XYZ file of C-alpha atoms in Angstrom:
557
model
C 110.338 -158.886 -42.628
C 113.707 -156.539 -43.003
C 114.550 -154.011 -40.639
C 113.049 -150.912 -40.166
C 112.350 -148.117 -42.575
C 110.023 -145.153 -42.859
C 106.689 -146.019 -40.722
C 104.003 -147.176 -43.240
C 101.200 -144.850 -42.154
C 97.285 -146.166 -42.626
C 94.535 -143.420 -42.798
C 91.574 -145.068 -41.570
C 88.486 -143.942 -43.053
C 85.607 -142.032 -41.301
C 82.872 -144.671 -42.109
C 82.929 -148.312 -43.201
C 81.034 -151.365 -42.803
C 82.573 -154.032 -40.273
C 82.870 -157.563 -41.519
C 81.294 -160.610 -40.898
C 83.837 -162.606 -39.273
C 84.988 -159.117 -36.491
C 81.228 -158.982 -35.840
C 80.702 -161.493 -33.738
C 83.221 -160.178 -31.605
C 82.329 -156.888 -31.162
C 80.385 -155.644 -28.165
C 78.036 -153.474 -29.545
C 75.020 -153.262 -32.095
C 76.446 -150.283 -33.735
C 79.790 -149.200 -34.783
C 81.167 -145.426 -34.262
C 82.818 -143.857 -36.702
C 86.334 -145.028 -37.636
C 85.558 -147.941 -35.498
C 84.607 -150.174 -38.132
C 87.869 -149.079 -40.136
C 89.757 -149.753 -37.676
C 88.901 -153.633 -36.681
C 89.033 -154.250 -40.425
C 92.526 -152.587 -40.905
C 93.962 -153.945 -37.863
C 92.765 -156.913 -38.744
C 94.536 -157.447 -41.774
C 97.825 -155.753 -40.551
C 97.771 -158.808 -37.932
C 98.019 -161.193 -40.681
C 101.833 -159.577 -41.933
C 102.969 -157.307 -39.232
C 104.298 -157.557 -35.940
C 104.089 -154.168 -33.977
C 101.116 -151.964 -34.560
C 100.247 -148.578 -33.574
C 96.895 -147.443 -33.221
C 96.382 -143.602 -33.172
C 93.005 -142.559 -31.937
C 91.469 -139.772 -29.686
C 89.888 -140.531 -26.497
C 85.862 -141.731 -26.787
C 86.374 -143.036 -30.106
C 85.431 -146.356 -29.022
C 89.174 -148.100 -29.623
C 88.850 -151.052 -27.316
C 85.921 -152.702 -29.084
C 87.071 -151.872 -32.403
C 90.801 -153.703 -31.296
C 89.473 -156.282 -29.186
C 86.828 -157.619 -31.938
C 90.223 -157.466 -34.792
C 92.140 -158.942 -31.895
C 90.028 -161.530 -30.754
C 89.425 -162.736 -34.124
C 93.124 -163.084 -35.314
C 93.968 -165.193 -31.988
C 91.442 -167.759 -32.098
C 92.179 -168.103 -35.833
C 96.186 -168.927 -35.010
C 95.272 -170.332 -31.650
C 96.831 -167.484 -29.640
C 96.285 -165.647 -26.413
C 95.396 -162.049 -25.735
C 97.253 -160.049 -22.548
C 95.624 -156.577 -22.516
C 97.257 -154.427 -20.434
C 96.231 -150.685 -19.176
C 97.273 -148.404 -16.929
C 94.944 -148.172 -13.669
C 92.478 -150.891 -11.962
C 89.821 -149.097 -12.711
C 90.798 -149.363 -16.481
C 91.089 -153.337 -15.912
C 87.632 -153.582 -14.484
C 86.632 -151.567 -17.609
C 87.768 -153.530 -20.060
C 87.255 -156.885 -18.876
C 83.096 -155.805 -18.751
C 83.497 -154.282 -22.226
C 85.348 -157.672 -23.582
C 85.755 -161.826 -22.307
C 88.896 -160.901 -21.053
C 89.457 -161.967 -17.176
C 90.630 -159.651 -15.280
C 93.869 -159.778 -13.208
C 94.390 -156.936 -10.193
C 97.102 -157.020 -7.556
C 97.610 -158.421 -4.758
C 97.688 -155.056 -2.507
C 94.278 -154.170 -3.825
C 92.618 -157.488 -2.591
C 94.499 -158.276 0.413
C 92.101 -158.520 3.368
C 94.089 -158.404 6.011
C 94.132 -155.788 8.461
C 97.254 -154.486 8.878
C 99.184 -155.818 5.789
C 96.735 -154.097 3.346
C 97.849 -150.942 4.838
C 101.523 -151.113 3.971
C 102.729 -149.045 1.617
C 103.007 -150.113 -2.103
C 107.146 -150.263 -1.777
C 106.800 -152.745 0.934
C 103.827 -154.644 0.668
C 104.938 -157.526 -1.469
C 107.782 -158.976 1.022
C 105.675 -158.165 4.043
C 102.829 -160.405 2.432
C 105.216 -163.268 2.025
C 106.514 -163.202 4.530
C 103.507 -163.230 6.697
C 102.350 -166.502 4.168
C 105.470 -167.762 4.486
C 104.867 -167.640 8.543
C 101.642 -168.861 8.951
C 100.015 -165.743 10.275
C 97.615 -164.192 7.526
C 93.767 -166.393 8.250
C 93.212 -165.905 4.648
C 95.770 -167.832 3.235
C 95.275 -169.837 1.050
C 92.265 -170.642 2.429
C 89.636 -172.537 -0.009
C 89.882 -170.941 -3.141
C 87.312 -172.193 -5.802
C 86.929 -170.994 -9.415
C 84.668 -167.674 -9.745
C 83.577 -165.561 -12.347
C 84.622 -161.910 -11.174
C 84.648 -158.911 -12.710
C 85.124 -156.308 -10.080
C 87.913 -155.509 -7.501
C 84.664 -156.167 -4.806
C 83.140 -159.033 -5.977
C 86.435 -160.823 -5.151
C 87.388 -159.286 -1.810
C 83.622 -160.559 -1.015
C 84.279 -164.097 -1.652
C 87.426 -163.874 -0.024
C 85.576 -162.811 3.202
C 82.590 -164.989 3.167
C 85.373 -167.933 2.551
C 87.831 -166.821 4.789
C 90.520 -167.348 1.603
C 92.404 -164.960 0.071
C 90.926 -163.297 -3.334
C 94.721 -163.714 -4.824
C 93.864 -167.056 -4.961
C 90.479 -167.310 -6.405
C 91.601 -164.752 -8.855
C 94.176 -166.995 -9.603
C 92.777 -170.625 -10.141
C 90.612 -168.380 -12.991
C 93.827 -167.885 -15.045
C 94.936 -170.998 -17.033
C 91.442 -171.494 -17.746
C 91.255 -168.190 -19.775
C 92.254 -167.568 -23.566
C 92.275 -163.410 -22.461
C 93.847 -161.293 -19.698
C 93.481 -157.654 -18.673
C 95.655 -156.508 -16.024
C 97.367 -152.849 -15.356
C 101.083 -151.803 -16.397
C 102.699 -153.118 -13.413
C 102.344 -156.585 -14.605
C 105.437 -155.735 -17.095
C 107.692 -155.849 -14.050
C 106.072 -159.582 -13.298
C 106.020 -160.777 -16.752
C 107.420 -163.981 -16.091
C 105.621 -165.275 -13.319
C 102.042 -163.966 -14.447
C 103.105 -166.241 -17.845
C 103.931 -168.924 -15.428
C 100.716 -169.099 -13.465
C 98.926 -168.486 -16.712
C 100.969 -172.025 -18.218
C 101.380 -169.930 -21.943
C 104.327 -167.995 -23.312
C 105.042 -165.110 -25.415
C 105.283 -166.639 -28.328
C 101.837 -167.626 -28.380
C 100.162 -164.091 -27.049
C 99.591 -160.630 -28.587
C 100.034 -158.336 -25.973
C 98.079 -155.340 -25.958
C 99.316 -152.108 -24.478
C 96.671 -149.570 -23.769
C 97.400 -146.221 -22.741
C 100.773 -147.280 -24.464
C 101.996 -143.456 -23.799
C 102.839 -144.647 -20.721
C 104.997 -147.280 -20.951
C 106.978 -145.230 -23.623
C 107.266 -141.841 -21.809
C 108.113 -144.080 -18.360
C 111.429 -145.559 -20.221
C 111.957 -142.243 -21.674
C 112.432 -140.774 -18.086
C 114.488 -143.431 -17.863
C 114.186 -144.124 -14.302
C 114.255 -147.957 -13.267
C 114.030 -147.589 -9.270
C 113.637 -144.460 -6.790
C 113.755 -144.478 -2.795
C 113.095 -141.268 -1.001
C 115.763 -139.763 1.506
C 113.154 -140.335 3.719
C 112.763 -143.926 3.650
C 116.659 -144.412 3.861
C 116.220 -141.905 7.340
C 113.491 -145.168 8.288
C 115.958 -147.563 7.408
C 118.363 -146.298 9.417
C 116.550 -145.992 12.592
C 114.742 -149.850 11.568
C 118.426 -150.907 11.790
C 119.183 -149.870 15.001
C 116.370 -150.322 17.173
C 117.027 -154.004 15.849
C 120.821 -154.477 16.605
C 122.720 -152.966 13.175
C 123.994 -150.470 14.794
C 127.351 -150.192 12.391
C 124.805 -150.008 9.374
C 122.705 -147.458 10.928
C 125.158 -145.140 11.441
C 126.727 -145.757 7.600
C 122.985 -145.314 6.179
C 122.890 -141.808 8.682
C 126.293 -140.352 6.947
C 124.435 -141.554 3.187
C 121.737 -139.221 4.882
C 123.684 -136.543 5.073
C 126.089 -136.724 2.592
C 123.155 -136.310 0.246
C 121.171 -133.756 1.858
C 123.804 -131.867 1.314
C 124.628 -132.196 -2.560
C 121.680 -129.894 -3.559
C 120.198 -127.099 -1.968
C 117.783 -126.122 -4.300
C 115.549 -128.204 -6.969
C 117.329 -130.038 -9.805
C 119.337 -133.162 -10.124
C 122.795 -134.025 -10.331
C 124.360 -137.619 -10.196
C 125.745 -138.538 -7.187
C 128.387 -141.280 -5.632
C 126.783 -144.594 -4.518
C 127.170 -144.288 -0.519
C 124.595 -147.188 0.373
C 125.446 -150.270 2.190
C 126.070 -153.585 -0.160
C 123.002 -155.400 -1.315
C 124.185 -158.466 0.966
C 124.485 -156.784 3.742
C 121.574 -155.193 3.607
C 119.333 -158.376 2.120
C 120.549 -160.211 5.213
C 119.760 -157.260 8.194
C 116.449 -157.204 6.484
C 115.411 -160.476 6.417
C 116.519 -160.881 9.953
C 114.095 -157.290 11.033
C 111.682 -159.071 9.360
C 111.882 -162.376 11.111
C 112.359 -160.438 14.486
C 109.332 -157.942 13.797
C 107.207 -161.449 13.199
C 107.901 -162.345 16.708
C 106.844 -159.120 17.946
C 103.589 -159.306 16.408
C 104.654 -156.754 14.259
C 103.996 -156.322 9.918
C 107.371 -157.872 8.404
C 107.535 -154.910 6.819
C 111.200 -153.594 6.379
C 112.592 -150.064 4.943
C 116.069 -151.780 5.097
C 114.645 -154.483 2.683
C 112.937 -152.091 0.732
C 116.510 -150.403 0.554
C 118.238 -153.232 -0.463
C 116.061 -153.828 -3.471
C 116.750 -150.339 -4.571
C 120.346 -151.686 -4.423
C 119.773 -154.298 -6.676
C 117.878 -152.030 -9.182
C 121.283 -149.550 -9.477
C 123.366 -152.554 -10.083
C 126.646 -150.984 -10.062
C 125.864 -147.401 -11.458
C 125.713 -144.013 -9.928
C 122.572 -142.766 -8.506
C 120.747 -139.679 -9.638
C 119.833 -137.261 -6.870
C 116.666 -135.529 -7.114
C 115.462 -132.782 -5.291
C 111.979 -131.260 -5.455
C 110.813 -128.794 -2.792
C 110.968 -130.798 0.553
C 111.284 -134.291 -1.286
C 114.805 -135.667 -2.080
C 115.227 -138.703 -3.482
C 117.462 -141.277 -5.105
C 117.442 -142.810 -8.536
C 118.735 -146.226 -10.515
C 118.795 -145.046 -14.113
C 117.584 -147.060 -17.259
C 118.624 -147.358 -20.162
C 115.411 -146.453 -22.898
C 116.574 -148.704 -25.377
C 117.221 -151.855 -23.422
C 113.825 -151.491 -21.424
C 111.081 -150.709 -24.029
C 112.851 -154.048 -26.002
C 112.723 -156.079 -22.995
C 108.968 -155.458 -22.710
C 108.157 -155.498 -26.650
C 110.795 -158.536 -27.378
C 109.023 -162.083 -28.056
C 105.421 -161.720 -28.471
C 103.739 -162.853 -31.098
C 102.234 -159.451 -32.483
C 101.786 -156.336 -29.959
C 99.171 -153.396 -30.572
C 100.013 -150.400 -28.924
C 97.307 -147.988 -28.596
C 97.372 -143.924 -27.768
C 96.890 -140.880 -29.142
C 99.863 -139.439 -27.913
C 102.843 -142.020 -29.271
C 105.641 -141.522 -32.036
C 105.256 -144.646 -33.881
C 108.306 -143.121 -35.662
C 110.256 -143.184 -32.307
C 109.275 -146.705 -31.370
C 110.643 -148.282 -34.780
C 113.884 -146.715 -34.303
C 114.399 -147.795 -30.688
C 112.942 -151.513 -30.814
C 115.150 -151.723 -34.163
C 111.651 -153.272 -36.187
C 108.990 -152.225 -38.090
C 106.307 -150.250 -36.830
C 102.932 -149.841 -38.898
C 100.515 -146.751 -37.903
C 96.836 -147.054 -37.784
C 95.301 -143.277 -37.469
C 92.012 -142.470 -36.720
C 89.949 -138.877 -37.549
C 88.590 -136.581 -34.486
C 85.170 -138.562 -35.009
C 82.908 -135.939 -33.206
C 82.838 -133.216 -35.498
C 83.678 -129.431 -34.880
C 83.154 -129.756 -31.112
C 86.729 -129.003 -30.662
C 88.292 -125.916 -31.403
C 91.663 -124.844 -31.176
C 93.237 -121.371 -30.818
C 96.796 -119.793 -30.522
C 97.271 -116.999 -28.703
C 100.900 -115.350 -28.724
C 101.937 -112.811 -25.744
C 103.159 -114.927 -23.112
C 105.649 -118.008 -22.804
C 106.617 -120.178 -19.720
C 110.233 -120.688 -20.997
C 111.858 -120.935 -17.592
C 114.628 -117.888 -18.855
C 111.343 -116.175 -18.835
C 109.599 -116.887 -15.776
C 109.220 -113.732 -13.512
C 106.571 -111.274 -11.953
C 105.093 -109.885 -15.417
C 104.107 -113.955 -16.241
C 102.864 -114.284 -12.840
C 100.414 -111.369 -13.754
C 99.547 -111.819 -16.778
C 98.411 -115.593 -15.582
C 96.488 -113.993 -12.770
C 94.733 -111.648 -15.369
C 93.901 -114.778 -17.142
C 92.360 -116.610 -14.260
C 90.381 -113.253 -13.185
C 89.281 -113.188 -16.441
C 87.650 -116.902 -16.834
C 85.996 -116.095 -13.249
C 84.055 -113.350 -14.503
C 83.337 -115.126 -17.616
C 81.109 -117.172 -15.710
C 81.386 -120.602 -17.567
C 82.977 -123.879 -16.661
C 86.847 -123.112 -17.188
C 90.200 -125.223 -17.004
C 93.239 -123.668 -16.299
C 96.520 -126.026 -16.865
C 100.224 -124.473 -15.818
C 103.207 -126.403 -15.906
C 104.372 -126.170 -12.309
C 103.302 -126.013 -8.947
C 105.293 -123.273 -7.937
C 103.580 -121.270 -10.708
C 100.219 -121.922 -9.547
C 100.679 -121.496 -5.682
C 101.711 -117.538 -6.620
C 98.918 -117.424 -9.726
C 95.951 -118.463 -7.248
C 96.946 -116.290 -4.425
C 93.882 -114.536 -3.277
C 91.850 -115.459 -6.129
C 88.402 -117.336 -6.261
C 89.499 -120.372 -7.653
C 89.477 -124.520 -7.374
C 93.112 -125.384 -7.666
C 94.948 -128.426 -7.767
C 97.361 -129.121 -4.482
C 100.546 -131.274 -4.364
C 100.623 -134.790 -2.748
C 96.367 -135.122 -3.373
C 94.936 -138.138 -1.712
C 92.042 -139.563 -4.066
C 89.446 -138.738 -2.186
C 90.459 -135.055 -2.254
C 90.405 -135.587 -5.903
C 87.112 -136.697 -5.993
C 85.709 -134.030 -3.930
C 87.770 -131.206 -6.347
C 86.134 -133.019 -9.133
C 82.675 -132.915 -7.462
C 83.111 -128.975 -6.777
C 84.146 -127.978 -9.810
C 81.315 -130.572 -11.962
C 78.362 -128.515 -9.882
C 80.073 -125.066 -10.024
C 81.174 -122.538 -12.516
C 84.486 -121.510 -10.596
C 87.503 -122.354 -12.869
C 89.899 -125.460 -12.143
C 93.648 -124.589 -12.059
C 95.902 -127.469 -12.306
C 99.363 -128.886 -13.476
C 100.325 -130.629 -16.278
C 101.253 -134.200 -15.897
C 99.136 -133.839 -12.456
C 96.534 -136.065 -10.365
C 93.797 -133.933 -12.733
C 96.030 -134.136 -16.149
C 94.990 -137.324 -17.293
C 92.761 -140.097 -17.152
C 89.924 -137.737 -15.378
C 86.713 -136.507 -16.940
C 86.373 -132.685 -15.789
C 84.022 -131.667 -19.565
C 84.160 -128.321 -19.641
C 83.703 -125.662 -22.477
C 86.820 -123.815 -22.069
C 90.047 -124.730 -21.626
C 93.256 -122.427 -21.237
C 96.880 -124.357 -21.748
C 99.503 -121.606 -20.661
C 102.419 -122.729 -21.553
C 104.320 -125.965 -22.838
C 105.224 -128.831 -20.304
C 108.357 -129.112 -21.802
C 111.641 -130.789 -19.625
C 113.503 -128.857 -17.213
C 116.802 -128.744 -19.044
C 118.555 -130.874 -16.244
C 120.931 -133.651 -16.429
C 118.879 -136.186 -16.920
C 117.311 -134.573 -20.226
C 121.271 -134.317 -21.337
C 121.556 -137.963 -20.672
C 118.540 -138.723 -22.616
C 119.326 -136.521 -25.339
C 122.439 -138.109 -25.802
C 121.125 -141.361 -25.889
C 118.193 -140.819 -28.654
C 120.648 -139.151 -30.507
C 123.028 -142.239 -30.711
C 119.646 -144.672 -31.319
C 118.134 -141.944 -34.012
C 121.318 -140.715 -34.917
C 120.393 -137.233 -35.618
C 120.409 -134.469 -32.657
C 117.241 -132.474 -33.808
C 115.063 -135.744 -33.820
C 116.367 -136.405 -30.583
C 115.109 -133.036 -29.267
C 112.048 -133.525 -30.766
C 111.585 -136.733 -29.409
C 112.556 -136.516 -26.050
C 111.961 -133.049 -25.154
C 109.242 -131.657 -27.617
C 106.698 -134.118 -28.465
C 105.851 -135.251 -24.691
C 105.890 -131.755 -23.638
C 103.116 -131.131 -26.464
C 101.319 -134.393 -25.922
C 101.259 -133.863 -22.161
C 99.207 -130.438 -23.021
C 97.054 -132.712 -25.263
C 96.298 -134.613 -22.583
C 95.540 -132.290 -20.460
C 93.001 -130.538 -22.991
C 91.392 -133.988 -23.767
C 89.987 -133.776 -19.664
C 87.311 -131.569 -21.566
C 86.137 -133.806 -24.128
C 84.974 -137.157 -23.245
C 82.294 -138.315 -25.676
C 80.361 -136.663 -28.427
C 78.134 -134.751 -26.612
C 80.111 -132.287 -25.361
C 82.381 -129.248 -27.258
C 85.054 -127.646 -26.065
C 87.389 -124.178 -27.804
C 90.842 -124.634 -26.421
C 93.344 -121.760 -25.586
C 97.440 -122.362 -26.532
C 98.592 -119.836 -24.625
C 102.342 -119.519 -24.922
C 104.563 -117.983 -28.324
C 105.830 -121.373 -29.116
C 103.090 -123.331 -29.860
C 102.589 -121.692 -33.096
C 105.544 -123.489 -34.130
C 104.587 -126.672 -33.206
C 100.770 -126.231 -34.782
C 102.340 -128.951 -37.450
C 102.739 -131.274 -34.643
C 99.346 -131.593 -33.556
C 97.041 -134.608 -34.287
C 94.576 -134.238 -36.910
């Protein structure tokens, strides 16, 4: 194949018959429409092209209609699938939907008591280290090979066995032709590929919810610690003898506490400690915590790997209300072709991606596979001009006119959301009104019990873009109100990237459009998708802010 071009763009059509040979690999009696089209047409893409984008809306039906194309073109060239999505839930999902055997983390099946309740950051060398000791009951135990779907039908043999579901998930592996596992597993490529005995070459790697994994590199942050956890890792060091490196972590502290006092960013000198030294004072807490009886788990180890991850650079300090925090920056380029570099063929599925975007920056060709809104005229979309969220704009006359809005969809009586593209916007908007709202920092069973509310109410549901309820939530409702556009705070950060696309796209307006104006307008998208979630419900859908009339071009079909 030569290098990359203009995107070749493939229309599927609204209702075709699947063939013979997909069939037996699809999941279902009946197809839905565009789902036939698309096994076919991905199907036959397989056969000549190497990165494929598949653009569909949400209920469609996409991961039948891939894995049956998928499926079919790996056991024909004796390949493997890896499917990977964003959440465990997701996992469980798909592995019931398809053969694929599901992979979750360790974290989410650890048994033991106090190790399963260490923070994400730290788990992983707390958990090895406690292996490495002796002292977890459940390792390895006697792992045997077990057909398990579900996050609890592991954790249940690993307590009736006294072994450790890690390991029964894991003697299932190089058995299996198919995986499913979240996003995370990008960061572990090599040794999942290791305990799986295969290679890239020989697997198509599927990225679902492929948004993701492009808008993560986009934000290109590889590593963040919170000003809070260095404050930890100073007092970890000396209550355990570092007393030198507790006092040089205290002065980071305040050195940058004191770089910003309001929100924003700004890039910052590197005052840590060297990785060495402090690899070596954590391994040694960790070791000393053991014989206290203590979790091995370390802040100053956690600190050191966020070390490693700036790997010379400066960091990037980031302030948001009362959380500060530091972070290593990534290149876009260099990680979206680390994860897409080597596979035999990878499908990336959304319907929020630029497949335009993707070409330029992994330097190959892309094809598109689009799909049609399959349910109808259930969706409606309207613009309404009179009010913008541009932040030059943002003052007491948008405040009000938002609160007029949200009085408004109270008295209206019906099922309402209400997405705005801050919190600090929303904490004045909601003020004294009657109103479910969306809070910072919401645990997941507060979620659920918003969700619940609002599901057996009429009250209207205000929350944030890019929030806990912005995605990846089903909240069907028959209104839904979109003030403003969540685009990027125009911050140093969104220079940096800026610059960057500019010098991979090499032209500054597709630059802004790519990194500034399409995931602002797909992060709405998103938001307004929460209402739609199969085809029996309908939705109209409110743009409120001047500048989406601009962008109507932009929208999917």
């Amino acid at each position: 194949m030569g290098g990359p071009g203009r995107v070749k763009v493939v229309e599927l059509v609204r209702d075709a018959k699947l063939v013979d040979d997909l069939r037996r690999f699809f999941p279902h009696a009946e197809t839905r429409p565009y789902q036939a089209a698309l096994a076919n047409q991905l199907y036959d893409e397989l056969t000549t092209t190497k990165n494929v984008v598949v653009e569909a809306p949400t209920g469609l039906g996409k991961t039948s209609a891939v894995w049956a194309a998928v499926k079919a073109y790996a056991e024909e060239k004796r390949l493997r699938i890896l499917w990977l999505t964003r959440t465990a839930s997701q996992v469980r999902q798909v592995a019931s939907e398809t053969s694929a055997t599901p992979v979750y983390g360790r974290k989410l099946l650890c048994l033991h008591e106090v190790i399963s309740k260490i923070d994400q950051r730290r788990f992983n060398q707390a958990c090895r280290a406690t292996r490495q000791a002796g002292r977890c009951p459940y390792y390895p135990g006697r792992p045997r090979v077990l057909k398990a779907i579900t996050v609890g039908d592991l954790k249940s043999a690993g307590a009736k066995t006294v072994t450790c579901p890690y390991e029964i998930q894991l003697l299932n592996l190089s058995a299996s032709t198919a995986l499913v596992a979240t996003h995370r597993q990008l960061n572990l490529i090599g040794w999942l590929l290791a305990k799986w005995r295969w290679n890239r070459e020989k697997t198509v790697l599927v990225l679902d919810e492929g948004q993701h994994i492009v808008q993560e590199a986009l934000s290109m942050v590889r590593d963040s610690i919170s000003l809070k956890t260095i404050t930890k890792a100073a007092a970890e060091a000396e209550r355990y003898g570092f007393r030198d490196l507790s006092e040089r972590l205290k002065e980071a502290v305040e050195y940058y506490d004191g770089l910003l006092k309001y929100d924003g960013e700004a890039e910052a000198e590197d005052r840590l400690p060297d990785y060495e030294e402090l690899s070596i004072a954590g391994e040694e807490i960790q070791e000393k915590k053991l014989r206290e009886n203590y979790a091995p788990a370390s802040h100053v180890l956690s600190l050191a790997d966020f070390k490693a991850s700036l790997a010379g650079s400066k960091p990037l300090l980031v302030r948001e209300g009362k959380s500060v925090r530091l972070e290593a920056v990534a290149d876009p380029q260099e990680v979206l072709q680390r994860i897409y570099s080597g596979w035999a063929r990878t499908i990336t599925l959304s319907a929020t991606i630029s497949a335009e975007l993707l070409e330029a920056i992994l330097g190959e060709e892309v094809t598109l596979l689009r799909a049609g809104w399959p349910y109808g005229d259930n969706l409606k979309a309207v613009v309404v001009n009179g009010l913008t969220t541009k932040y030059e704009k943002r003052d007491e006359k948008m405040i009000e006119d938002i609160r007029w809005l949200l009085a408004l969809a109270t008295r209206m009586g019906e099922r309402s959301l209400v997405f705005l593209p801050a919190f600090d916007i929303l904490q004045e908007a909601v003020k004294g009104l009657d109103v479910l709202h969306e809070d910072r920092a919401l645990s997941q069973e507060a979620v659920d019990r918003l969700v619940s509310e609002f599901s057996s109410g009429n009250k209207p549901l205000v929350a944030v873009y890019n929030g806990r309820l912005g995605e990846g939530i089903d909240l069907s409702a028959p209104l839904v109100f979109l003030v403003g556009v969540p685009f990027s705070p125009p911050t140093a950060r969104t220079t940096k990237l800026l610059k960057r696309l500019s010098e991979i796209v090499g032209d500054e307006g597709k630059a802004k459009l790519y990194g500034v104006i399409l995931p602002g307008l797909w992060s709405a998208l998103q938001a307004a998708g929460r209402a739609i979630r199969g085809p029996e419900d309908s939705a109209d859908v409110y743009l409120i802010d001047d500048r989406y009339r601009t962008m109507v071009r932009l929208l999917p079909r």
